[in-house]
Amino acid sequence: MTTAAVLGCSPAALAATQVEPRARLSFEERFDDDVRLAGAPGTVPVVGGATAAQPTGQLMSKVSPRIGLDVKDPSLKLESFYATDLLVRHGSGRVSLDHRGGLAVNKLLSRRLKVDVSGSIYRVTDPTSLPRESVARSNQPVLYGMSRLNVTQRMSRLVDVGAGYTFEGVKVLALGELNALPAGFVHTPYVEAWLRTTRRLSLGVEYRYQAFLFGDNMDQAHGAFGALRYRLGRHTTTTLRGGPVAFLGQDGTRGVLPRVKLELLHERGTFDAGLVLGHDLVGASGFSNTLWADYAGLTFNKHFSNRVRIYGAASFFRNGKAPNEDAFSLRVGERVSQGYALSTGLVFEVNRYVSMQAAVDRIAQVGMTEVAAGVNLNRNVAAVRLHMTAW
């Protein structure tokens, strides 16, 4: 799609095209009390097996080269990257290699028609490093991917319509009995429309279909939602979505659950923050098909100068068997998993090519019956990082 768009441009447009290669090298030293570091190789927890001994932690070194290519013109913005993470554990001598890649394209086909495409793929030995919590809740390597396509058409000064598709997939890459686990996928097409009623308020409607696949099992869900987007001020916007979701399980399970999602975004000069809260159906968890999920996340960045900033993030999840098993109970049942993550750090920009970072992370994530039984992924990480950008 991108190649065709570039070839179809006029000579004047091509003259304005900017192609910018990117290259960055990061070094990290960390202390990590990851539960997987403890015990002999035979004591690592597996489904139905015994848990490992309590971790004592060890120092690690990580080297992360990253390359990318950006392409820009008046109607196109393309960003791509590929990165590897080489992690050396000094105490045990173990070495692991992870891979990450991503692509994002924003294309204006006309003054009123816009297309957004994005995708990313991860092959990681540490599931807690993935961009979505509760994915493959175990201590096993994971292959994870996600993508999104959205087309937006401005019908008039007040009305926008859009259609899109999102994809998510995960496969646990493990030995022994876990190797029998199939890959899990979620396919989500949707259509939506927005009406700007005032300068601050927009109202929307959305229909969404979900297909959850896990091996030979396929669950489905249909949802109809209303939406409200309100600009609280010049720099703060809130969006609220809600409505019923009808769940149709292949095993005959039926049910209706509410979908609620609240987003709050603040962007102003030296400070930006985001908040998200919600309840929905999710899939691609690695060990089962469809789950209900409660989730919450908070992020912020504070710039003290052009060189110094601090950041922080906090997140929480809780999920269980779809459509509603223990969903509205405060107790943690046998088939309910939950966890949280906390992160904060300080970044110092030496110059446009070099930056330094100090960070502390706390992760608490516990898998229950349908995942790796007894696996406790609680961990604490303290790290210092050096980032060097070539161009």
Coordinates of C-alpha atoms in Angstrom, one line a residue:
M1 CA 0.0 0.0 0.0
T2 CA 2.8 2.4 0.9
T3 CA 4.8 1.7 -2.2
A4 CA 1.7 2.3 -4.4
A5 CA 1.0 5.6 -2.6
V6 CA 4.6 6.8 -3.2
L7 CA 4.6 5.8 -6.8
G8 CA 1.3 7.5 -7.4
C9 CA 2.6 10.9 -6.2
S10 CA 3.4 13.7 -8.6
P11 CA 7.1 14.8 -9.0
A12 CA 6.4 17.8 -6.8
A13 CA 5.1 15.6 -4.0
L14 CA 8.1 13.2 -4.4
A15 CA 10.5 16.1 -4.1
A16 CA 9.0 16.8 -0.6
T17 CA 9.4 13.1 0.5
Q18 CA 11.8 12.7 3.4
V19 CA 13.4 9.3 4.1
E20 CA 15.1 9.1 7.4
P21 CA 16.9 6.0 8.7
R22 CA 17.1 5.5 12.4
A23 CA 19.6 3.7 14.6
R24 CA 19.9 3.4 18.3
L25 CA 22.0 1.3 20.8
S26 CA 20.9 0.9 24.4
F27 CA 22.9 -0.6 27.3
E28 CA 21.3 -1.6 30.6
E29 CA 22.5 -2.8 33.9
R30 CA 19.8 -4.1 36.2
F31 CA 19.0 -6.0 39.4
D32 CA 16.1 -8.4 38.9
D33 CA 14.6 -10.9 41.4
D34 CA 12.7 -12.7 38.6
V35 CA 11.2 -15.9 39.9
R36 CA 12.6 -17.8 36.9
L37 CA 16.2 -17.1 38.1
A38 CA 15.9 -19.4 41.1
G39 CA 16.4 -23.2 41.4
A40 CA 17.8 -25.7 39.0
P41 CA 16.5 -26.1 35.5
G42 CA 14.2 -28.9 36.5
T43 CA 12.4 -26.8 39.2
V44 CA 10.9 -24.2 36.8
P45 CA 7.1 -24.3 37.3
V46 CA 4.9 -25.9 34.6
V47 CA 1.2 -26.6 34.3
G48 CA 0.4 -29.2 37.0
G49 CA 4.0 -29.1 38.3
A50 CA 5.8 -27.8 41.4
T51 CA 6.8 -24.2 41.8
A52 CA 10.3 -23.0 41.9
A53 CA 12.2 -21.9 45.0
Q54 CA 12.0 -18.3 46.0
P55 CA 14.2 -16.1 43.9
T56 CA 17.3 -14.4 45.3
G57 CA 17.8 -12.1 42.3
Q58 CA 20.9 -11.3 40.3
L59 CA 22.6 -8.6 38.2
M60 CA 21.9 -8.6 34.5
S61 CA 23.3 -6.8 31.4
K62 CA 21.2 -6.0 28.4
V63 CA 22.2 -4.7 25.0
S64 CA 19.5 -3.5 22.6
P65 CA 20.3 -2.4 19.1
R66 CA 17.4 -0.8 17.2
I67 CA 17.1 0.2 13.6
G68 CA 14.3 1.9 11.8
L69 CA 13.1 3.8 8.7
D70 CA 10.8 6.8 8.6
V71 CA 9.2 8.2 5.5
K72 CA 7.2 11.4 5.4
D73 CA 5.6 13.7 2.8
P74 CA 2.6 16.1 3.0
S75 CA 0.1 13.1 2.9
L76 CA 2.1 10.2 4.3
K77 CA 3.8 9.3 7.6
L78 CA 5.5 5.9 7.9
E79 CA 7.5 4.7 10.9
S80 CA 9.1 1.3 11.2
F81 CA 11.6 -0.4 13.5
Y82 CA 13.3 -3.7 14.4
A83 CA 15.1 -4.3 17.7
T84 CA 16.7 -7.1 19.6
D85 CA 17.4 -7.5 23.3
L86 CA 20.4 -9.5 24.4
L87 CA 20.1 -10.3 28.1
V88 CA 23.0 -11.8 30.0
R89 CA 22.3 -13.0 33.6
H90 CA 25.6 -12.8 35.5
G91 CA 24.6 -15.1 38.4
S92 CA 23.4 -18.1 36.4
G93 CA 25.2 -17.4 33.1
R94 CA 22.0 -17.7 31.1
V95 CA 21.7 -15.7 27.9
S96 CA 18.4 -14.9 26.1
L97 CA 17.6 -13.1 22.9
D98 CA 14.3 -11.3 22.3
H99 CA 13.0 -9.7 19.1
R100 CA 10.6 -6.8 18.5
G101 CA 9.4 -5.1 15.4
G102 CA 6.7 -2.6 14.4
L103 CA 5.2 -0.5 11.6
A104 CA 2.8 2.4 11.6
V105 CA 1.4 4.2 8.5
N106 CA -0.8 7.2 8.4
K107 CA -2.0 8.2 4.9
L108 CA -4.3 11.0 3.7
L109 CA -6.0 9.7 0.5
S110 CA -7.9 13.0 0.2
R111 CA -8.9 16.0 2.3
R112 CA -11.6 13.9 3.8
L113 CA -10.4 10.3 3.7
K114 CA -7.7 9.0 6.0
V115 CA -6.2 5.5 6.5
D116 CA -4.2 4.4 9.6
V117 CA -2.4 1.0 9.7
S118 CA -0.2 -0.3 12.5
G119 CA 1.3 -3.6 13.5
S120 CA 3.8 -5.0 15.9
I121 CA 5.3 -8.4 16.7
Y122 CA 7.2 -9.7 19.7
R123 CA 9.2 -12.8 20.4
V124 CA 10.1 -12.6 24.1
T125 CA 11.3 -14.8 26.9
D126 CA 9.7 -12.6 29.5
P127 CA 5.8 -12.4 29.0
T128 CA 5.6 -9.5 31.5
S129 CA 7.5 -7.3 28.9
L130 CA 4.6 -7.5 26.5
P131 CA 2.5 -4.4 25.8
R132 CA -0.7 -6.1 27.2
E133 CA -0.8 -7.5 30.7
S134 CA -2.1 -10.9 31.5
V135 CA -0.9 -12.3 28.1
A136 CA 0.4 -15.9 28.5
R137 CA 0.4 -15.7 32.3
S138 CA 3.4 -18.0 32.8
N139 CA 7.2 -18.1 32.8
Q140 CA 7.4 -19.4 29.2
P141 CA 8.6 -17.6 26.0
V142 CA 5.8 -16.1 24.0
L143 CA 5.2 -15.1 20.3
Y144 CA 2.7 -12.2 20.3
G145 CA 1.4 -9.9 17.6
M146 CA -1.2 -7.2 17.2
S147 CA -2.3 -5.0 14.2
R148 CA -4.9 -2.4 13.5
L149 CA -6.5 -0.9 10.4
N150 CA -8.8 2.1 10.5
V151 CA -10.4 4.1 7.6
T152 CA -12.1 7.4 8.5
Q153 CA -14.3 9.5 6.1
R154 CA -15.5 13.0 6.9
M155 CA -19.0 13.0 5.5
S156 CA -19.7 16.7 6.4
R157 CA -18.5 19.4 8.7
L158 CA -20.2 17.6 11.6
V159 CA -20.2 13.9 10.7
D160 CA -17.4 11.4 10.5
V161 CA -17.8 7.7 9.8
G162 CA -15.2 5.0 10.2
A163 CA -14.6 1.3 9.8
G164 CA -11.7 -0.8 11.0
Y165 CA -10.3 -4.2 12.0
T166 CA -8.0 -5.2 14.8
F167 CA -6.1 -8.5 15.3
E168 CA -4.3 -10.0 18.2
G169 CA -2.5 -13.4 18.4
V170 CA -0.4 -15.2 20.9
K171 CA 1.5 -18.6 21.0
V172 CA 3.3 -20.0 24.1
L173 CA 6.7 -21.3 23.0
A174 CA 7.5 -23.9 25.6
L175 CA 8.8 -27.5 26.0
G176 CA 7.0 -30.5 27.5
E177 CA 3.3 -30.6 28.0
L178 CA 2.9 -26.8 27.3
N179 CA 4.0 -27.4 23.8
A180 CA 0.6 -28.9 23.0
L181 CA -1.1 -25.5 23.6
P182 CA -2.5 -24.0 20.4
A183 CA -2.2 -20.4 19.3
G184 CA -4.9 -18.0 20.3
F185 CA -6.4 -15.3 18.0
V186 CA -8.9 -12.4 18.2
H187 CA -10.4 -10.9 15.1
T188 CA -12.4 -7.7 15.6
P189 CA -14.0 -5.7 12.8
Y190 CA -16.1 -2.6 13.7
V191 CA -17.9 0.4 12.3
E192 CA -18.6 3.7 14.0
A193 CA -20.0 7.2 13.4
W194 CA -19.4 10.5 15.2
L195 CA -21.5 13.6 15.3
R196 CA -20.0 16.9 16.6
T197 CA -22.9 18.5 18.4
T198 CA -20.9 21.4 19.9
R199 CA -17.2 22.6 19.8
R200 CA -16.6 20.5 22.9
L201 CA -19.0 17.6 22.6
S202 CA -19.2 14.7 20.1
L203 CA -21.6 11.8 20.2
G204 CA -20.9 8.4 18.6
V205 CA -22.3 4.9 18.0
E206 CA -20.4 1.7 17.3
Y207 CA -21.0 -1.9 16.3
R208 CA -18.3 -4.5 17.0
Y209 CA -18.0 -8.2 16.2
Q210 CA -15.4 -10.4 17.9
A211 CA -14.2 -13.9 16.9
F212 CA -12.1 -15.6 19.6
L213 CA -10.1 -18.6 18.4
F214 CA -8.1 -21.1 20.5
G215 CA -7.3 -24.3 18.6
D216 CA -10.5 -25.8 17.3
N217 CA -12.6 -23.6 19.6
M218 CA -14.3 -20.5 18.4
D219 CA -16.3 -18.1 20.6
Q220 CA -18.1 -15.0 19.2
A221 CA -19.5 -11.7 20.6
H222 CA -21.6 -8.9 19.2
G223 CA -21.6 -5.5 20.8
A224 CA -23.5 -2.2 20.2
F225 CA -22.2 0.9 22.0
G226 CA -22.8 4.5 22.5
A227 CA -19.9 6.9 22.9
L228 CA -19.3 10.4 24.2
R229 CA -16.2 12.6 23.7
Y230 CA -16.0 15.8 25.6
R231 CA -13.2 18.4 25.6
L232 CA -12.9 19.5 29.3
G233 CA -10.4 22.2 28.3
R234 CA -7.9 23.1 25.6
H235 CA -5.6 20.3 26.7
T236 CA -7.9 17.7 28.3
T237 CA -10.3 15.3 26.6
T238 CA -12.4 12.5 28.0
T239 CA -14.0 9.7 26.0
L240 CA -16.6 7.3 27.4
R241 CA -17.9 4.2 25.6
G242 CA -20.5 1.7 26.9
G243 CA -23.1 -0.8 25.9
P244 CA -24.1 -4.5 26.0
V245 CA -22.0 -7.4 24.6
A246 CA -23.8 -10.7 23.7
F247 CA -21.4 -13.6 24.1
L248 CA -21.9 -16.9 22.2
G249 CA -19.6 -19.7 23.3
Q250 CA -19.0 -22.7 21.1
D251 CA -19.7 -25.0 24.1
G252 CA -23.2 -23.5 24.4
T253 CA -22.4 -20.9 26.9
R254 CA -24.5 -17.7 26.4
G255 CA -24.6 -14.4 28.3
V256 CA -24.7 -10.7 28.2
L257 CA -22.1 -8.5 29.9
P258 CA -21.6 -4.7 29.9
R259 CA -18.7 -3.1 28.1
V260 CA -17.5 0.1 29.7
K261 CA -14.4 2.1 28.8
L262 CA -13.3 5.5 30.1
E263 CA -10.3 7.4 28.7
L264 CA -8.9 10.7 29.9
L265 CA -6.0 12.4 28.1
H266 CA -4.2 15.6 29.2
E267 CA -1.5 17.1 27.1
R268 CA 0.0 20.5 28.0
G269 CA 3.5 21.7 27.5
T270 CA 5.7 20.1 30.1
F271 CA 3.1 17.7 31.5
D272 CA 1.0 15.0 30.0
A273 CA -1.0 12.2 31.5
G274 CA -3.5 9.5 30.5
L275 CA -6.0 7.4 32.4
V276 CA -8.0 4.4 31.1
L277 CA -10.6 2.2 33.0
G278 CA -12.7 -0.5 31.6
H279 CA -14.5 -3.8 31.6
D280 CA -14.7 -6.0 28.4
L281 CA -14.1 -9.3 26.7
V282 CA -10.6 -10.2 25.7
G283 CA -8.8 -13.2 24.1
A284 CA -5.4 -14.3 23.1
S285 CA -4.3 -15.0 26.7
G286 CA -2.1 -18.0 25.8
F287 CA -3.8 -20.7 27.9
S288 CA -7.6 -20.3 27.3
N289 CA -10.0 -18.7 24.9
T290 CA -12.4 -15.9 25.9
L291 CA -12.0 -14.0 29.2
W292 CA -13.8 -11.1 30.8
A293 CA -11.4 -8.4 31.9
D294 CA -11.3 -5.5 34.3
Y295 CA -8.4 -3.2 33.5
A296 CA -7.0 0.2 34.6
G297 CA -4.0 2.2 33.6
L298 CA -2.4 5.5 34.5
T299 CA 0.7 7.2 32.8
F300 CA 2.3 10.6 33.2
N301 CA 5.4 12.5 32.0
K302 CA 6.7 15.6 33.6
H303 CA 9.4 17.7 31.9
F304 CA 11.5 19.9 34.3
S305 CA 13.6 21.2 31.4
N306 CA 14.5 20.3 27.8
R307 CA 16.9 17.7 29.3
V308 CA 15.3 16.3 32.5
R309 CA 12.0 14.6 32.9
I310 CA 10.4 12.0 35.1
Y311 CA 7.7 9.4 34.1
G312 CA 5.5 7.0 35.9
A313 CA 3.0 4.3 35.1
A314 CA 0.6 2.1 37.1
S315 CA -1.7 -0.6 35.8
F316 CA -4.1 -3.3 37.1
F317 CA -6.0 -6.2 35.5
R318 CA -8.4 -8.9 36.7
N319 CA -10.0 -11.5 34.5
G320 CA -11.8 -14.8 34.5
K321 CA -14.0 -17.2 32.4
A322 CA -16.4 -15.5 30.0
P323 CA -19.0 -14.3 30.1
N324 CA -19.4 -13.4 33.8
E325 CA -17.9 -16.1 36.1
D326 CA -16.9 -14.2 39.3
A327 CA -16.8 -11.0 37.3
F328 CA -18.8 -9.0 39.8
S329 CA -17.5 -10.5 43.0
L330 CA -14.7 -9.0 45.1
R331 CA -13.3 -12.4 45.9
V332 CA -10.7 -14.0 43.8
G333 CA -12.1 -17.3 42.6
E334 CA -10.3 -20.4 41.4
R335 CA -10.6 -19.2 37.8
V336 CA -9.8 -15.5 38.4
S337 CA -6.4 -14.0 37.8
Q338 CA -5.2 -10.6 38.7
G339 CA -2.1 -8.5 38.9
Y340 CA -0.6 -5.0 38.8
A341 CA 2.5 -3.2 37.7
L342 CA 4.2 0.0 38.9
S343 CA 7.0 1.9 37.1
T344 CA 8.8 5.1 37.6
G345 CA 12.0 6.6 36.2
L346 CA 14.2 9.7 35.6
V347 CA 15.5 10.6 32.2
F348 CA 18.4 13.0 31.5
E349 CA 19.1 14.1 27.9
V350 CA 22.8 14.7 27.6
N351 CA 22.4 15.9 24.0
R352 CA 20.3 15.0 21.0
Y353 CA 22.3 11.7 20.6
V354 CA 22.8 10.5 24.2
S355 CA 20.4 10.1 27.1
M356 CA 20.6 8.3 30.5
Q357 CA 17.8 6.7 32.5
A358 CA 17.2 5.3 36.0
A359 CA 14.1 3.2 36.6
V360 CA 12.4 1.1 39.2
D361 CA 9.6 -1.5 38.4
R362 CA 7.4 -3.7 40.5
I363 CA 5.3 -6.4 38.9
A364 CA 2.8 -8.6 40.7
Q365 CA 1.0 -11.1 38.4
V366 CA -0.5 -14.4 39.6
G367 CA -1.9 -17.2 37.3
M368 CA -4.7 -19.4 38.5
T369 CA -6.3 -22.6 37.4
E370 CA -6.6 -22.2 33.6
V371 CA -3.0 -20.9 33.3
A372 CA 0.3 -22.1 34.7
A373 CA -0.9 -23.4 38.0
G374 CA 0.9 -21.9 41.0
V375 CA 3.2 -19.6 38.9
N376 CA 3.8 -16.4 40.7
L377 CA 5.4 -13.7 38.5
N378 CA 6.0 -11.2 41.3
R379 CA 9.3 -9.3 40.7
N380 CA 11.2 -6.2 41.4
V381 CA 13.6 -4.5 38.9
A382 CA 16.0 -1.6 39.4
A383 CA 17.9 -0.5 36.3
V384 CA 20.2 2.2 34.8
R385 CA 20.2 2.6 31.0
L386 CA 22.3 4.5 28.4
H387 CA 20.7 5.2 25.0
M388 CA 22.9 6.3 22.1
T389 CA 21.3 7.5 18.9
A390 CA 23.4 7.4 15.7
W391 CA 20.8 9.2 13.5

